[in-house]
Amino acid sequence: MTRPLPERVQAAARAMFDLTVRPITTPMTEAEMRASLSDFDGVVPTLGDLYTPAIFAAVPDQRCRLLANFGVGYNHIDVSAAREAGITVTNTPGAVTDATADVALTLMLMSARRAGEGERLLRAGKWEGWHPTQLLGLHLGGKTVGIVGMGRIGQAIARRCHFGFGMSVAYHSRSPKDLDFPARRLETLEALAAAVDVLVLAVPGGAETHHLINAEVLAAMQPHAHLVNIARGNVVEEAALIHALQSGQIAGAGLDVYEFEPAVPEALIAMENVVLLPHIGTAALEVREDMGLMSVANLKAFFAGETPPNLV
Ligand code: NAP
């Protein structure tokens, strides 16, 4: 395990394997990455452990046969390079869906209703009491949410918006979806951006979605609209987002992920109309336990000679 996972997960792994837990919480260094491939049969890596083609190439006769990723997003692993090296990759879909959708709704509400700004005002001792035109935000009820990437998390967000807030749902996805709630599919990202009050990103990271949200898409959004990103930081061209916020092209943004995280641009921190969370989409003990137990189940099946349940 490349980071300490919850004790329940470590215990489950220890019951089946000779377990080594790397005791620190930062991503592995390149030397550690190479050692993970040469010294272990299976690895449970996670976000920030960058398995690039160069890392696989640097360890030609690697011992490792499985990367049982902790997390549904695996854009830090070059899956085709892993395959070429004869290494199988698995992930933890499903376990993260509801918790991440909840954080998307947290960001939608905080951004639209100016909750961060209000809390900062109060904590700074600057609140002078209620008045009828103070901190007026965007009411979400009856508005339209646009989902970019109508997969597991996208659908869980859309369901919360439709059934919980009476919002209309529009989306853009590579393929049409058979959904259990009403939703309009728009052919282009720009058309979706122009049609909605809140644009929420729920696509995987990686080369295909890099800077999917660029200056053109942001320019298509309405000036009262908000952008929410719970996907991966580099889905958004951060410099273009800063420009769109500073110039009033959009009203606000709620972010859980950043292009160069953990670095967060000062320009974002300085703006009142931006909500900044430290990548807490799945940060609840039972969720992290479920994710870890899925990784262990993948390890167990693989080393029993079976097909792991969550092959990437
Ligand atoms: P998923 O079920 O695979 O859904 C991803 C969706 O994105 C699919 O519907 C897919 O469309 C769509 N998509 C992919 N590329 C696209 C593109 N270029 N344009 C438009 N749509 C595209 O994955 P998930 O479980 O919902 O997770 C989504 C992502 O959320 C993960 O990969 C991860 O990076 C991120 N995440 C973040 C956190 C956090 O802590 N903030 C937590 C969990 C996950 P098709 O169905 O047509 O293929």
GROMACS .gro file of N, CA and C and ligand atoms in nm, residues 72-75 93-94 96-97 100 103 148-155 172-177 189 201-205 208-209 212 229-232 256-257 279-283 288, ligand 1:
model
  183
   72VAL      N    1  -1.154   0.546  -0.811
   72VAL     CA    2  -1.212   0.514  -0.942
   72VAL      C    3  -1.129   0.580  -1.053
   73GLY      N    4  -1.075   0.700  -1.026
   73GLY     CA    5  -0.994   0.771  -1.126
   73GLY      C    6  -0.854   0.712  -1.132
   74TYR      N    7  -0.809   0.679  -1.252
   74TYR     CA    8  -0.677   0.615  -1.263
   74TYR      C    9  -0.591   0.687  -1.369
   75ASN      N   10  -0.616   0.815  -1.387
   75ASN     CA   11  -0.542   0.890  -1.490
   75ASN      C   12  -0.394   0.909  -1.453
   93PRO      N   13  -1.469   0.146  -0.874
   93PRO     CA   14  -1.590   0.221  -0.913
   93PRO      C   15  -1.706   0.190  -0.818
   94GLY      N   16  -1.802   0.280  -0.815
   94GLY     CA   17  -1.924   0.253  -0.736
   94GLY      C   18  -1.911   0.295  -0.591
   96VAL      N   19  -1.741   0.511  -0.462
   96VAL     CA   20  -1.718   0.655  -0.446
   96VAL      C   21  -1.836   0.740  -0.492
   97THR      N   22  -1.934   0.678  -0.559
   97THR     CA   23  -2.032   0.754  -0.637
   97THR      C   24  -2.113   0.853  -0.553
  100THR      N   25  -1.913   1.136  -0.368
  100THR     CA   26  -1.861   1.240  -0.458
  100THR      C   27  -1.975   1.328  -0.510
  103VAL      N   28  -2.054   1.586  -0.258
  103VAL     CA   29  -1.962   1.701  -0.257
  103VAL      C   30  -1.991   1.794  -0.376
  148VAL      N   31  -2.148   1.733  -1.742
  148VAL     CA   32  -2.050   1.694  -1.843
  148VAL      C   33  -1.994   1.559  -1.800
  149GLY      N   34  -2.036   1.453  -1.870
  149GLY     CA   35  -1.994   1.317  -1.831
  149GLY      C   36  -2.103   1.252  -1.747
  150MET      N   37  -2.203   1.193  -1.817
  150MET     CA   38  -2.318   1.135  -1.746
  150MET      C   39  -2.291   0.988  -1.711
  151GLY      N   40  -2.185   0.966  -1.633
  151GLY     CA   41  -2.153   0.830  -1.587
  151GLY      C   42  -2.215   0.807  -1.450
  152ARG      N   43  -2.148   0.724  -1.370
  152ARG     CA   44  -2.203   0.691  -1.237
  152ARG      C   45  -2.221   0.816  -1.152
  153ILE      N   46  -2.114   0.895  -1.138
  153ILE     CA   47  -2.121   1.014  -1.050
  153ILE      C   48  -2.210   1.121  -1.114
  154GLY      N   49  -2.197   1.141  -1.245
  154GLY     CA   50  -2.280   1.239  -1.315
  154GLY      C   51  -2.429   1.211  -1.292
  155GLN      N   52  -2.467   1.084  -1.302
  155GLN     CA   53  -2.607   1.047  -1.282
  155GLN      C   54  -2.651   1.067  -1.137
  172HIS      N   55  -2.399   1.637  -2.150
  172HIS     CA   56  -2.318   1.607  -2.268
  172HIS      C   57  -2.233   1.486  -2.232
  173SER      N   58  -2.243   1.382  -2.312
  173SER     CA   59  -2.168   1.261  -2.285
  173SER      C   60  -2.130   1.203  -2.420
  174ARG      N   61  -2.032   1.112  -2.420
  174ARG     CA   62  -1.993   1.054  -2.549
  174ARG      C   63  -2.107   0.972  -2.607
  175SER      N   64  -2.181   0.902  -2.520
  175SER     CA   65  -2.290   0.818  -2.571
  175SER      C   66  -2.420   0.855  -2.499
  176PRO      N   67  -2.536   0.840  -2.569
  176PRO     CA   68  -2.663   0.869  -2.502
  176PRO      C   69  -2.686   0.771  -2.388
  177LYS      N   70  -2.759   0.814  -2.288
  177LYS     CA   71  -2.779   0.730  -2.169
  177LYS      C   72  -2.927   0.694  -2.153
  189LEU      N   73  -2.055   2.059  -2.622
  189LEU     CA   74  -2.025   2.114  -2.491
  189LEU      C   75  -2.063   2.262  -2.483
  201LEU      N   76  -1.882   1.917  -1.376
  201LEU     CA   77  -1.792   1.828  -1.449
  201LEU      C   78  -1.777   1.696  -1.377
  202ALA      N   79  -1.802   1.586  -1.449
  202ALA     CA   80  -1.793   1.452  -1.388
  202ALA      C   81  -1.732   1.351  -1.485
  203VAL      N   82  -1.641   1.399  -1.568
  203VAL     CA   83  -1.572   1.309  -1.663
  203VAL      C   84  -1.443   1.257  -1.599
  204PRO      N   85  -1.388   1.147  -1.651
  204PRO     CA   86  -1.256   1.105  -1.602
  204PRO      C   87  -1.148   1.202  -1.647
  205GLY      N   88  -1.035   1.204  -1.576
  205GLY     CA   89  -0.921   1.282  -1.622
  205GLY      C   90  -0.847   1.206  -1.731
  208GLU      N   91  -0.771   1.259  -2.303
  208GLU     CA   92  -0.891   1.289  -2.382
  208GLU      C   93  -0.973   1.405  -2.327
  209THR      N   94  -0.966   1.426  -2.197
  209THR     CA   95  -1.048   1.533  -2.136
  209THR      C   96  -0.962   1.650  -2.088
  212LEU      N   97  -1.077   2.018  -2.145
  212LEU     CA   98  -1.208   2.010  -2.210
  212LEU      C   99  -1.284   2.142  -2.188
  229ASN      N  100  -1.644   2.167  -1.036
  229ASN     CA  101  -1.555   2.059  -1.082
  229ASN      C  102  -1.523   1.962  -0.968
  230ILE      N  103  -1.575   1.840  -0.982
  230ILE     CA  104  -1.537   1.733  -0.887
  230ILE      C  105  -1.462   1.623  -0.963
  231ALA      N  106  -1.427   1.649  -1.090
  231ALA     CA  107  -1.369   1.544  -1.175
  231ALA      C  108  -1.218   1.534  -1.152
  232ARG      N  109  -1.144   1.600  -1.235
  232ARG     CA  110  -0.999   1.610  -1.219
  232ARG      C  111  -0.960   1.752  -1.259
  256ASP      N  112  -1.325   2.112  -0.630
  256ASP     CA  113  -1.269   2.013  -0.537
  256ASP      C  114  -1.132   1.967  -0.585
  257VAL      N  115  -1.100   1.998  -0.710
  257VAL     CA  116  -0.976   1.950  -0.773
  257VAL      C  117  -0.912   2.064  -0.853
  279HIS      N  118  -0.999   1.852  -0.233
  279HIS     CA  119  -1.019   1.718  -0.292
  279HIS      C  120  -1.078   1.620  -0.189
  280ILE      N  121  -1.198   1.653  -0.141
  280ILE     CA  122  -1.261   1.570  -0.036
  280ILE      C  123  -1.378   1.487  -0.089
  281GLY      N  124  -1.384   1.470  -0.222
  281GLY     CA  125  -1.497   1.397  -0.282
  281GLY      C  126  -1.534   1.268  -0.211
  282THR      N  127  -1.435   1.188  -0.173
  282THR     CA  128  -1.465   1.057  -0.112
  282THR      C  129  -1.423   1.052   0.035
  283ALA      N  130  -1.400   1.169   0.094
  283ALA     CA  131  -1.341   1.172   0.229
  283ALA      C  132  -1.442   1.144   0.339
  288ARG      N  133  -1.391   0.539   0.232
  288ARG     CA  134  -1.251   0.499   0.211
  288ARG      C  135  -1.232   0.352   0.248
  313NAP     P1  136  -1.775   0.683  -1.514
  313NAP     O1  137  -1.894   0.608  -1.462
  313NAP     O2  138  -1.679   0.613  -1.603
  313NAP     O3  139  -1.833   0.813  -1.587
  313NAP     C1  140  -1.757   0.898  -1.666
  313NAP     C2  141  -1.846   0.956  -1.775
  313NAP     O4  142  -1.771   1.051  -1.849
  313NAP     C3  143  -1.899   0.854  -1.875
  313NAP     O5  144  -2.038   0.872  -1.887
  313NAP     C4  145  -1.830   0.890  -2.005
  313NAP     O6  146  -1.910   0.875  -2.118
  313NAP     C5  147  -1.805   1.036  -1.987
  313NAP     N1  148  -1.695   1.086  -2.070
  313NAP     C6  149  -1.570   1.036  -2.080
  313NAP     N2  150  -1.498   1.111  -2.165
  313NAP     C7  151  -1.579   1.210  -2.207
  313NAP     C8  152  -1.563   1.319  -2.295
  313NAP     N3  153  -1.448   1.340  -2.358
  313NAP     N4  154  -1.668   1.403  -2.314
  313NAP     C9  155  -1.786   1.381  -2.251
  313NAP     N5  156  -1.807   1.279  -2.166
  313NAP    C10  157  -1.706   1.195  -2.146
  313NAP     O7  158  -1.688   0.740  -1.395
  313NAP     P2  159  -1.738   0.789  -1.250
  313NAP     O8  160  -1.733   0.676  -1.154
  313NAP     O9  161  -1.865   0.866  -1.267
  313NAP    O10  162  -1.615   0.888  -1.212
  313NAP    C11  163  -1.588   1.000  -1.293
  313NAP    C12  164  -1.458   1.065  -1.249
  313NAP    O11  165  -1.478   1.140  -1.130
  313NAP    C13  166  -1.345   0.970  -1.214
  313NAP    O12  167  -1.276   0.922  -1.328
  313NAP    C14  168  -1.256   1.053  -1.122
  313NAP    O13  169  -1.153   1.116  -1.194
  313NAP    C15  170  -1.351   1.159  -1.068
  313NAP     N6  171  -1.369   1.144  -0.922
  313NAP    C16  172  -1.334   1.247  -0.840
  313NAP    C17  173  -1.348   1.234  -0.703
  313NAP    C18  174  -1.310   1.343  -0.607
  313NAP    O14  175  -1.267   1.314  -0.496
  313NAP     N7  176  -1.329   1.469  -0.643
  313NAP    C19  177  -1.399   1.115  -0.649
  313NAP    C20  178  -1.435   1.013  -0.735
  313NAP    C21  179  -1.418   1.029  -0.872
  313NAP     P3  180  -1.948   0.733  -2.183
  313NAP    O15  181  -2.041   0.670  -2.087
  313NAP    O16  182  -2.011   0.768  -2.309
  313NAP    O17  183  -1.820   0.658  -2.197
   0.00000   0.00000   0.00000
